[in-house]
Coordinates of C-alpha atoms and ligand atoms in Angstrom, one line a residue:
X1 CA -24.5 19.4 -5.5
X2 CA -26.0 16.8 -8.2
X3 CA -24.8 13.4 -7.5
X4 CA -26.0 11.2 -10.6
X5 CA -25.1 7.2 -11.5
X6 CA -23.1 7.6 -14.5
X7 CA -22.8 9.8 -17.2
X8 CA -25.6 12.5 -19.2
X9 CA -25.6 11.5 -22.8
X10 CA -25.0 15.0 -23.3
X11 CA -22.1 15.2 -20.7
X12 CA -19.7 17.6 -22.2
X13 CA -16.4 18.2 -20.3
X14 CA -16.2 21.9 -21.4
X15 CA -19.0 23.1 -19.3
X16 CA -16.7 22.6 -16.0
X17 CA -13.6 23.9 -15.0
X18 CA -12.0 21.0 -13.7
X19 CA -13.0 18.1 -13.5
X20 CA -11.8 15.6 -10.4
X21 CA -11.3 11.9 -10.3
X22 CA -12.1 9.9 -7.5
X23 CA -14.5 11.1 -4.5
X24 CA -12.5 10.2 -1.9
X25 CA -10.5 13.1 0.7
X26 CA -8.0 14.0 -2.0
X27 CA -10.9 14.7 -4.8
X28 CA -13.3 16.0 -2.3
X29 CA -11.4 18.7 -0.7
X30 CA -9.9 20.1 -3.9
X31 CA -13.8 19.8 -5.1
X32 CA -15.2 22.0 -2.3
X33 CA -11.8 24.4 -2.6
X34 CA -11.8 24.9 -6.1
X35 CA -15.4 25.7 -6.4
X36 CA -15.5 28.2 -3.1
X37 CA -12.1 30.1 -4.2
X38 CA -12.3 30.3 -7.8
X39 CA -16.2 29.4 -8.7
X40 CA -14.8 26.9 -10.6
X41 CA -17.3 24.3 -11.7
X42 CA -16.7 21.1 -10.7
X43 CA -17.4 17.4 -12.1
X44 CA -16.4 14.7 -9.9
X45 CA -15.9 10.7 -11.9
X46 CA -16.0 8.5 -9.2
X47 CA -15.7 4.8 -10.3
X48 CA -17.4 3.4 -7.1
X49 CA -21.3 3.6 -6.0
X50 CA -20.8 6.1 -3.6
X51 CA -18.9 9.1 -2.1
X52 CA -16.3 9.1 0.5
X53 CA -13.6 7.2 -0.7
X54 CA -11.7 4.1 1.4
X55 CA -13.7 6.4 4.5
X56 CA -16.8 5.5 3.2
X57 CA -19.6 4.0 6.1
X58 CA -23.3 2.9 5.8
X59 CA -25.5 0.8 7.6
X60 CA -25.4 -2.6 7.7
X61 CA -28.6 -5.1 7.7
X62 CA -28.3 -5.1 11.4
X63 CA -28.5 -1.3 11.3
X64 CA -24.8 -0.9 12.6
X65 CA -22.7 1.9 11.3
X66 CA -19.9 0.1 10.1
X67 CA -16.8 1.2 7.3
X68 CA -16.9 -0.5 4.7
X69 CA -13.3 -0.4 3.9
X70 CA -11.4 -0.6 7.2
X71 CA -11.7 1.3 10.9
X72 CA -11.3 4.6 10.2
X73 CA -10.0 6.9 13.2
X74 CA -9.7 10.5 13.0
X75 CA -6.5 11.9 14.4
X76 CA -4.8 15.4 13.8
X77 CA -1.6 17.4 14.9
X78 CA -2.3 19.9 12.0
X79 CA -5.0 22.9 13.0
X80 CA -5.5 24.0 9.6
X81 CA -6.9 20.3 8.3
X82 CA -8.8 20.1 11.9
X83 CA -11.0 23.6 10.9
X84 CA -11.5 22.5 7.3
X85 CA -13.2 18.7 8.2
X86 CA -14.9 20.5 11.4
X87 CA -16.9 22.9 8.4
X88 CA -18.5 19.5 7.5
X89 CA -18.8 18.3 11.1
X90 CA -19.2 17.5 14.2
X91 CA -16.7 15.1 16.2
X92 CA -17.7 12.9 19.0
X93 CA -15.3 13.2 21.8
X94 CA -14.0 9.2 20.8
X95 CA -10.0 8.7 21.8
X96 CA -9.3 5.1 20.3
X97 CA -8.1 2.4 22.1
X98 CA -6.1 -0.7 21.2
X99 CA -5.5 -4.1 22.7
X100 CA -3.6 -6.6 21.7
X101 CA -4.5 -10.3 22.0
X102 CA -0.9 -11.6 23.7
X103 CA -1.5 -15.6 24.4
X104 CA -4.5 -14.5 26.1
X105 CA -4.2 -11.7 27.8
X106 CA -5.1 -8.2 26.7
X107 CA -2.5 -5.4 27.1
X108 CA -2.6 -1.9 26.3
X109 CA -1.0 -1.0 22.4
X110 CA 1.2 1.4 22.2
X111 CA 2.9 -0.9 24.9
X112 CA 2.9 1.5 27.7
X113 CA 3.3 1.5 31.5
X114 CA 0.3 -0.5 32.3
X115 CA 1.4 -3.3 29.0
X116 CA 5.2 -3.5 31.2
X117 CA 3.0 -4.9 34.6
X118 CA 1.1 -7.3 32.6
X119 CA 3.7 -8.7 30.5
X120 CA 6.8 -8.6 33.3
X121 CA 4.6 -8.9 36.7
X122 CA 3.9 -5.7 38.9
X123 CA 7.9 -5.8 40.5
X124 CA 9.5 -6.3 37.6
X125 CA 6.9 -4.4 35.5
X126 CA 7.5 -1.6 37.4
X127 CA 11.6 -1.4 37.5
X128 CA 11.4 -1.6 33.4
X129 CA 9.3 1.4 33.7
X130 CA 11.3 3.2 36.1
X131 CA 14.1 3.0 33.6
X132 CA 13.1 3.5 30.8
X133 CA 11.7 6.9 32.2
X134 CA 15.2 7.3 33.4
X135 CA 16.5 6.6 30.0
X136 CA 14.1 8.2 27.7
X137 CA 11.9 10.5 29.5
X138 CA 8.0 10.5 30.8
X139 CA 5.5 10.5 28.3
X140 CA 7.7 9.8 25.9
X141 CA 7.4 8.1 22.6
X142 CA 10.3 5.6 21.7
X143 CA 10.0 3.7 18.5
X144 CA 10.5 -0.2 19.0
X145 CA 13.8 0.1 16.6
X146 CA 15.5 2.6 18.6
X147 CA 14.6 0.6 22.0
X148 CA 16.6 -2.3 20.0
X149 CA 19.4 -0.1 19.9
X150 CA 20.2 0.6 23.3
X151 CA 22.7 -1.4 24.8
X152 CA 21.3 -2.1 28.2
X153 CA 20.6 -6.2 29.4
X154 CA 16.9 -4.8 31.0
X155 CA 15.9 -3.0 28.2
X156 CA 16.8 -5.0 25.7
X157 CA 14.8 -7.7 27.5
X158 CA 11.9 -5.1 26.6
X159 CA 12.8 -4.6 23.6
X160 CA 12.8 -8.2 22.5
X161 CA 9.5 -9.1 24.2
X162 CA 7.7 -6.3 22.5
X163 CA 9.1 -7.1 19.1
X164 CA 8.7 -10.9 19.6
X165 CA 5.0 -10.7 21.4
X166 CA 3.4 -6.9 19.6
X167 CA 5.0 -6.5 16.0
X168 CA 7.0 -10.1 14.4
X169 CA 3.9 -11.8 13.6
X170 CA 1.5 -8.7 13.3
X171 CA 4.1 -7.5 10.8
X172 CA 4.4 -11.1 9.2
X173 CA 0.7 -11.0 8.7
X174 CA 0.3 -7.3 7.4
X175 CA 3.1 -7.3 5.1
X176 CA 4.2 -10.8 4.6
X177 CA 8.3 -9.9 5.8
X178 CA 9.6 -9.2 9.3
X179 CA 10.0 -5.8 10.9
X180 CA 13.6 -5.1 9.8
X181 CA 12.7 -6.2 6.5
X182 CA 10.3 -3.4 5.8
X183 CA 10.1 1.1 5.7
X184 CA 11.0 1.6 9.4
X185 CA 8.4 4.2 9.2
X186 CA 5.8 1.8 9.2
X187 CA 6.2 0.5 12.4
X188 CA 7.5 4.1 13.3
X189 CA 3.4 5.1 13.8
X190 CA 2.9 2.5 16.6
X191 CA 6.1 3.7 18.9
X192 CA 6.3 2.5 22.7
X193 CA 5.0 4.7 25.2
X194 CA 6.4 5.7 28.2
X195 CA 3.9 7.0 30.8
X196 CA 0.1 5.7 31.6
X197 CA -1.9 6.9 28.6
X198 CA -3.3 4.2 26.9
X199 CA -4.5 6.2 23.4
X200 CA -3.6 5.4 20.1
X201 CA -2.8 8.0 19.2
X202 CA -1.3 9.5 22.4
X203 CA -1.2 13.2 22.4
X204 CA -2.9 13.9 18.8
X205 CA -4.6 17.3 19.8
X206 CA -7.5 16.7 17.7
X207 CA -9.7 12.8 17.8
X208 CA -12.8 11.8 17.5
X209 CA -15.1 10.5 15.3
X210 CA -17.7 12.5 13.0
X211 CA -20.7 12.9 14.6
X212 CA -22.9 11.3 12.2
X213 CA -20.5 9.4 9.9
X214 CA -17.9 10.2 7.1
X215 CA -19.8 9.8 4.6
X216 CA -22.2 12.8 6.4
X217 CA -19.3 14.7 6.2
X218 CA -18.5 13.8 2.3
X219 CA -22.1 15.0 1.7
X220 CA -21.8 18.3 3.1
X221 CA -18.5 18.9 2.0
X222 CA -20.0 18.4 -1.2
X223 CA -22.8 19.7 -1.1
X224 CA -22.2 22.9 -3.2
X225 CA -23.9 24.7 -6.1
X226 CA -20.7 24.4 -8.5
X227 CA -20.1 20.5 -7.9
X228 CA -21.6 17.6 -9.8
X229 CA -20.8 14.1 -9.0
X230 CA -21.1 11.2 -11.0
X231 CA -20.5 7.7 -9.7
X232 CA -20.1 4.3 -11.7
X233 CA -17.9 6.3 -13.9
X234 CA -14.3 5.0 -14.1
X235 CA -12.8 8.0 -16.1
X236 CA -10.3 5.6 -17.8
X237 CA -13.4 5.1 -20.1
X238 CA -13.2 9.2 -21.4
X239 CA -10.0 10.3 -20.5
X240 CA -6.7 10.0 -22.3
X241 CA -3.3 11.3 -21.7
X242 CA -0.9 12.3 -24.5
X243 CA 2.6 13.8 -24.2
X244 CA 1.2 17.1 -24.3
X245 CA -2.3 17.3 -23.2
X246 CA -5.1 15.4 -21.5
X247 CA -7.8 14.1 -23.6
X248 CA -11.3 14.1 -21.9
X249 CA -13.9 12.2 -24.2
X250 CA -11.8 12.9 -27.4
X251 CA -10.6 16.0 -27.1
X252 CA -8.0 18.0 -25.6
X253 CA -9.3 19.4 -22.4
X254 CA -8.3 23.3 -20.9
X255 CA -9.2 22.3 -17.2
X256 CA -7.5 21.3 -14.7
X257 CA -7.7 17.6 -13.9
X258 CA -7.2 16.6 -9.9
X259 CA -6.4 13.0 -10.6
X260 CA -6.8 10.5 -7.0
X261 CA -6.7 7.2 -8.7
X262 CA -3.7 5.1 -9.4
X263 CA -0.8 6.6 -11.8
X264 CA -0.2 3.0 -12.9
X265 CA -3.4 2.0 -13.7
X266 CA -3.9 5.1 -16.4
X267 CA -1.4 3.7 -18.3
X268 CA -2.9 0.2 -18.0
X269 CA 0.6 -1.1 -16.2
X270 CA 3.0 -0.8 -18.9
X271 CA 6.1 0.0 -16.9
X272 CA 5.0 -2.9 -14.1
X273 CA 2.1 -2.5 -11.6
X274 CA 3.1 -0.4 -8.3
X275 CA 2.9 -3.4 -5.8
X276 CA 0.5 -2.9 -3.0
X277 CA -1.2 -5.0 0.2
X278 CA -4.6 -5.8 -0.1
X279 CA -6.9 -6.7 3.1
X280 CA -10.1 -9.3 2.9
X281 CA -12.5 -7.3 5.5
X282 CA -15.2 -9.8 7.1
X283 CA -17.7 -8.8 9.0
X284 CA -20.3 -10.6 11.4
X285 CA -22.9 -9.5 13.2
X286 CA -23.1 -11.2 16.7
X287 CA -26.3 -11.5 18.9
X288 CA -25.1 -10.0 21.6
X289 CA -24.7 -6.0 23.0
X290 CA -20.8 -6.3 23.2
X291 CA -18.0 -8.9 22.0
X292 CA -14.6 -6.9 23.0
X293 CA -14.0 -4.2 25.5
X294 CA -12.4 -1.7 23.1
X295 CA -12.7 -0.9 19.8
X296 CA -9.5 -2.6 18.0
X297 CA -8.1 -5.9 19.3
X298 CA -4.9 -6.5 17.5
X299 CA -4.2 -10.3 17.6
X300 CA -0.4 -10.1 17.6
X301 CA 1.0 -13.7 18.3
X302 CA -1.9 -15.9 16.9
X303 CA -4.7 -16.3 14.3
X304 CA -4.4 -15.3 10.7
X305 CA -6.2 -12.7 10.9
X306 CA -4.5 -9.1 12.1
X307 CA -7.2 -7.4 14.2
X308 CA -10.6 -7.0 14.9
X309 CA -12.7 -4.4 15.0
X310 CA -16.2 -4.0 16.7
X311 CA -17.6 -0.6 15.5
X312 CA -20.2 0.1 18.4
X313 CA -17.3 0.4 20.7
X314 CA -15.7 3.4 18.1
X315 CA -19.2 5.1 17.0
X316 CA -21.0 4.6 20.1
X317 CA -23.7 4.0 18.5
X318 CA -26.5 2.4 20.6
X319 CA -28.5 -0.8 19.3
X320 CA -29.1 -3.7 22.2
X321 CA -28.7 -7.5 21.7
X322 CA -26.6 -7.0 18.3
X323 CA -23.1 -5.8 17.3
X324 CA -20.9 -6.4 14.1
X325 CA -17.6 -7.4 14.0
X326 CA -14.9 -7.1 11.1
X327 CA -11.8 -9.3 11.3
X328 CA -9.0 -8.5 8.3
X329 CA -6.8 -10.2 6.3
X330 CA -4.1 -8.8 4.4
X331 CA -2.5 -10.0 1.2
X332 CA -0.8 -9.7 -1.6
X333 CA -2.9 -7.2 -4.0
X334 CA -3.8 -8.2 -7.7
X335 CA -3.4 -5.8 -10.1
X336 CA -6.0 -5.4 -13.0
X337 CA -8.2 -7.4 -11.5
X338 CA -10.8 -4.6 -9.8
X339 CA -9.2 -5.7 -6.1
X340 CA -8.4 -2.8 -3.6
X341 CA -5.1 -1.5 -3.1
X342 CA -5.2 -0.3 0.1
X343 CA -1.2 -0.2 1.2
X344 CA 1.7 1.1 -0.4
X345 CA 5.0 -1.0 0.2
X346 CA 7.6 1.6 0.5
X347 CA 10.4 0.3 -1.0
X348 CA 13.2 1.8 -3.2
X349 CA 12.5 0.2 -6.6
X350 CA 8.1 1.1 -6.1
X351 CA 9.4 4.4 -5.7
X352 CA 11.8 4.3 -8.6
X353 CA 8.4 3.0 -10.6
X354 CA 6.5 5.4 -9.1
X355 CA 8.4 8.2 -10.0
X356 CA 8.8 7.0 -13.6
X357 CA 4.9 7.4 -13.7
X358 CA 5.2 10.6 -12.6
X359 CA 7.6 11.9 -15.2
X360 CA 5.1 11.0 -17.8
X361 CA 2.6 13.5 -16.2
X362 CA 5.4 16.2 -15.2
X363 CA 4.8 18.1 -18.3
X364 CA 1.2 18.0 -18.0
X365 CA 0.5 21.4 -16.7
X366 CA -3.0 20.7 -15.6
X367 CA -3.0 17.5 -14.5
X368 CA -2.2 17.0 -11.2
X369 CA -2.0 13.7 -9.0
X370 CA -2.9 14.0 -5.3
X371 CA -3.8 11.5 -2.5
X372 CA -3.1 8.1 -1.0
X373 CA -2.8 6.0 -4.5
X374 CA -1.8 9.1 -7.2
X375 CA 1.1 10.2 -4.4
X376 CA 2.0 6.4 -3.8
X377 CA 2.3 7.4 0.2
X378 CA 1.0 6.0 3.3
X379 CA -1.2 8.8 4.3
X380 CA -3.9 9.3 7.1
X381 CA -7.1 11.1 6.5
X382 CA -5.3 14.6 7.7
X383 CA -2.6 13.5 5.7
X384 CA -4.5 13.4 2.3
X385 CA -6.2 16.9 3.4
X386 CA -3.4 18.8 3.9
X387 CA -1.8 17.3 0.7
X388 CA -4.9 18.2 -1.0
X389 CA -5.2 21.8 0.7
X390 CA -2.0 22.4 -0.5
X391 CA -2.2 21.2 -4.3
X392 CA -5.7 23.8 -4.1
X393 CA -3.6 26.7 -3.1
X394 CA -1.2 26.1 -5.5
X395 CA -4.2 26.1 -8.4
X396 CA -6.1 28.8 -6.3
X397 CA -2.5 31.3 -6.4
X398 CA -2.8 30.0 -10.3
X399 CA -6.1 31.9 -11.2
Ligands
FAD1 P1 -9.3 7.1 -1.6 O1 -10.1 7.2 -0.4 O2 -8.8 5.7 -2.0 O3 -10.1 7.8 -2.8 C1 -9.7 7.6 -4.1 C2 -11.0 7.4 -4.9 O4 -10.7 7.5 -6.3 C3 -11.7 6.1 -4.7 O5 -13.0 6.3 -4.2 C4 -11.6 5.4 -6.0 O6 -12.7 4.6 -6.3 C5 -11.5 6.5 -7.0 N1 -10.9 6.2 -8.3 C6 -9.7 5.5 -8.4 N2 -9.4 5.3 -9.7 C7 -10.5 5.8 -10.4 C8 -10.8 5.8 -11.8 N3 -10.0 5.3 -12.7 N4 -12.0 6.4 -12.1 C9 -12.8 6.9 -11.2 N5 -12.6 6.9 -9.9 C10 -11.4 6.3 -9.5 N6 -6.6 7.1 8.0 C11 -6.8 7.7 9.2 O7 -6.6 8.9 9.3 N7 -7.2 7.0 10.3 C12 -7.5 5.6 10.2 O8 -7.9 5.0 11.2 C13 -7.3 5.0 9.0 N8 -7.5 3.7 8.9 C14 -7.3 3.0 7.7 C15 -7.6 1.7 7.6 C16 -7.4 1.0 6.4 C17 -7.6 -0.5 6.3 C18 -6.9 1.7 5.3 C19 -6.6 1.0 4.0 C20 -6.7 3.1 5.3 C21 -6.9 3.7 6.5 N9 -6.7 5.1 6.6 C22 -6.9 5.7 7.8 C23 -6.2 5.9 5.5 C24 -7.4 6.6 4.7 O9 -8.2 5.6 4.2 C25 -6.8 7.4 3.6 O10 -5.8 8.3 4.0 C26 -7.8 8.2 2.7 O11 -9.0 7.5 2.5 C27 -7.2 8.5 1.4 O12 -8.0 9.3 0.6 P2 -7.8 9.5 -0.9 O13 -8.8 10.4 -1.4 O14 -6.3 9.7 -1.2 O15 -8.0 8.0 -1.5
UDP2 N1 2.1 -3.1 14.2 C1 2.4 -4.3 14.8 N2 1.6 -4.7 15.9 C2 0.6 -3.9 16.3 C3 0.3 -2.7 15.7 C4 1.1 -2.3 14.7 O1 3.3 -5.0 14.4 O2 -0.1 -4.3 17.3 C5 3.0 -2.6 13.1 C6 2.5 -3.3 11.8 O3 3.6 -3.5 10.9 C7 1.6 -2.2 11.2 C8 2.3 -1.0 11.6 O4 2.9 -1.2 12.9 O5 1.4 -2.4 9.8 C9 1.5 0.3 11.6 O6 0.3 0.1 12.5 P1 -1.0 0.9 12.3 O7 -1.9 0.5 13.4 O8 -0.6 2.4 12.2 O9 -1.5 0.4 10.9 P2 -2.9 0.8 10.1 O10 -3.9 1.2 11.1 O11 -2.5 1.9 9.1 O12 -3.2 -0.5 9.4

């Protein structure tokens, strides 16, 4: 791998295969893929400084491994994703764990057996629990939504405390419109859970955290002979797309191109900009060896702020008498403006957009769009690698 900031004077497209915007899971596994399978040489345009996409970490003045663009948590149900990543690394045996911040006291998120006694009182706590593993099942995941449904005095008490105290103003803050007002989905990924594990991500087969970072893993999954990268390169600057072909610095290019970035964007937002949520991330580093006992506290019924994250607690990293803290704020994101778009809003008429982005690419036979911003979905890590595992294979059968 040659990672170089900017462009050779001499750069010429035609010397590589394919060439692969953004450096994030989507371009990266493609990279690595397309290079192993077909020897394909590869040039990655990355706009940012660095590798590693929204997963990118570093160390902070404090010498605190922190990430840069949000808390980052590997999870997996899918074995095939889990032995590609685990080429590039190591994983630390790290099962996240969330509180949430309710008036005061700190109760286990998912809302779970233990979250039922704090919020109701042992007795009562316990008869909730009781029932609902009569009514659902143990260990058993029930989405908030469908807990609203049942038509039961005691559990709609449940219902309505969770909603009211763990997702009305979390969802007010994130989104800016109240759970029934947005992709039930969303709120889907953080169901109730009925039985005593308090994980995230109860029952994922496959957490942790990279041993020594993502971006560790971004350099050895990059690190191979066929793959160049260049950063500070935002390929809107040598790449054009006509009706029929993809221009790359003035003439039509024969590659494939394995486009990350934002479908919108490339056209510079002539149809409308595909709405997203941006977050503020601020971090503080605290004289002291610990600030919150887990890694996540969600602050569901107060502040402005949604959660905060102390990164020690997640990394288990080691470094006395400091920590750093990062609170976020989400917002409206500004288009056209060089702000983040970190979430999709997955509503009917962004998709209708969306998809009229898309059919202006359709034809282009190599140009393909893959990833969190060029698929317009709400994807996790594993979610991005199989997509982009899959897109691969399709090129890979291709050649
Ligand atoms: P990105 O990582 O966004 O990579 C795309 C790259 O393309 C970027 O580096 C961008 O700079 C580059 N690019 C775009 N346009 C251009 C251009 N014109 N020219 C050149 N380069 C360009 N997932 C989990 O599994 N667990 C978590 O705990 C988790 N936490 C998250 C927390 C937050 C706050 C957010 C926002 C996301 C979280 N995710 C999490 C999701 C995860 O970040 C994404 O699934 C993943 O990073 C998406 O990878 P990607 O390659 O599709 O996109
Ligand atoms: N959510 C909530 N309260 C919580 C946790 C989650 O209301 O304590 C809702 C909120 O709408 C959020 C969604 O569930 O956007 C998904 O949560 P998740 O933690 O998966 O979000 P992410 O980590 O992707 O930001």
């Amino acid at each position: 791998m040659k990672i170089a900031h900017g462009l050779p004077e001499n750069f010429n497209p035609e010397s590589y295969d394919a060439l692969v915007v953004g450096a994030g899971y989507a371009g990266a596994v493609c990279a690595r893929r397309l290079a192993e399978a077909c020897n394909f040489r590869i040039a990655i345009v990355e706009r940012r400084d660095h590798i590693a996409g929204n997963a990118y970490d570093y160390e902070d003045e404090a010498g605190i491994l922190v990430h840069k663009y949000g808390p980052h948590i590997y999870h997996t149900y899918n074995d095939r994703v889990h032995s590609f990543l685990s080429r590039f690394t190591e994983w630390t045996d790290y099962q996240h764990k969330v509180l949430a911040n309710i008036h005061g006291t700190l109760m286990p998120v998912p809302f779970n057996h233990q979250s039922l006694k704090l919020a109701f009182g042992e007795e009562k706590g316990e008869h909730l629990y009781r029932k609902l593993v009569a009514t659902f099942g143990q260990d058993k995941k029930v989405p908030i939504l469908e807990l609203r449904e049942k038509n039961d005095p005691e559990l709609a008490e449940v219902a309505d405390y969770v909603y009211e105290n763990v997702f009305l103003h979390y969802t007010m803050k994130q989104w800016g419109k109240t759970p029934d007002q947005i992709d039930p989905a969303v709120m889907g990924r953080v169901p109730v859970f009925v039985g005593d594990d308090d994980r995230y991500f109860p029952q994922a087969p496959h957490q942790g955290m990279p041993k020594d970072g993502y971006t560790k893993l971004f350099e050895k999954m990059l690190d191979h002979d066929l793959i160049d990268v260049f950063l500070d390169v935002d390929v809107r600057d040598l790449m054009e797309l006509t009706e029929t072909s993809v221009k790359v610095c003035g003439k039509p290019y024969g590659g494939e191109v394995i486009y990350t970035g934002a479908l919108d964007e490339l056209f510079g937002f002539d149809r409308g900009a595909l709405p997203y949520r941006t977050v503020d991330m601020v971090f503080e580093t605290l004289p002291e060896d610990q600030f919150q006992p887990v890694g996540t506290v969600n602050y569901t019924v107060s502040e402005n702020f949604t959660r905060i994250t102390e990164f020690k607690n997640m990394t288990g990293q080691v470094v006395p008498g400091k920590t750093t803290i990062m609170r976020e704020y989400s917002r409206t994101y500004l288009p056209g403006v060089g702000e983040t778009p970190y979430y999709v809003i997955n509503e009917p008429e962004n998709i209708a957009l969306y998809r009229s982005y898309v059919e202006r690419v359709s034809k282009l036979v190599n140009f393909h769009p893959v990833g969190r911003l060029a698929e317009y979905r709400y994807y996790d890590m594993d979610g991005v690698t199989a997509s982009a595992l899959e897109l691969s294979d399709e090129i890979i059968a291709h050649h």
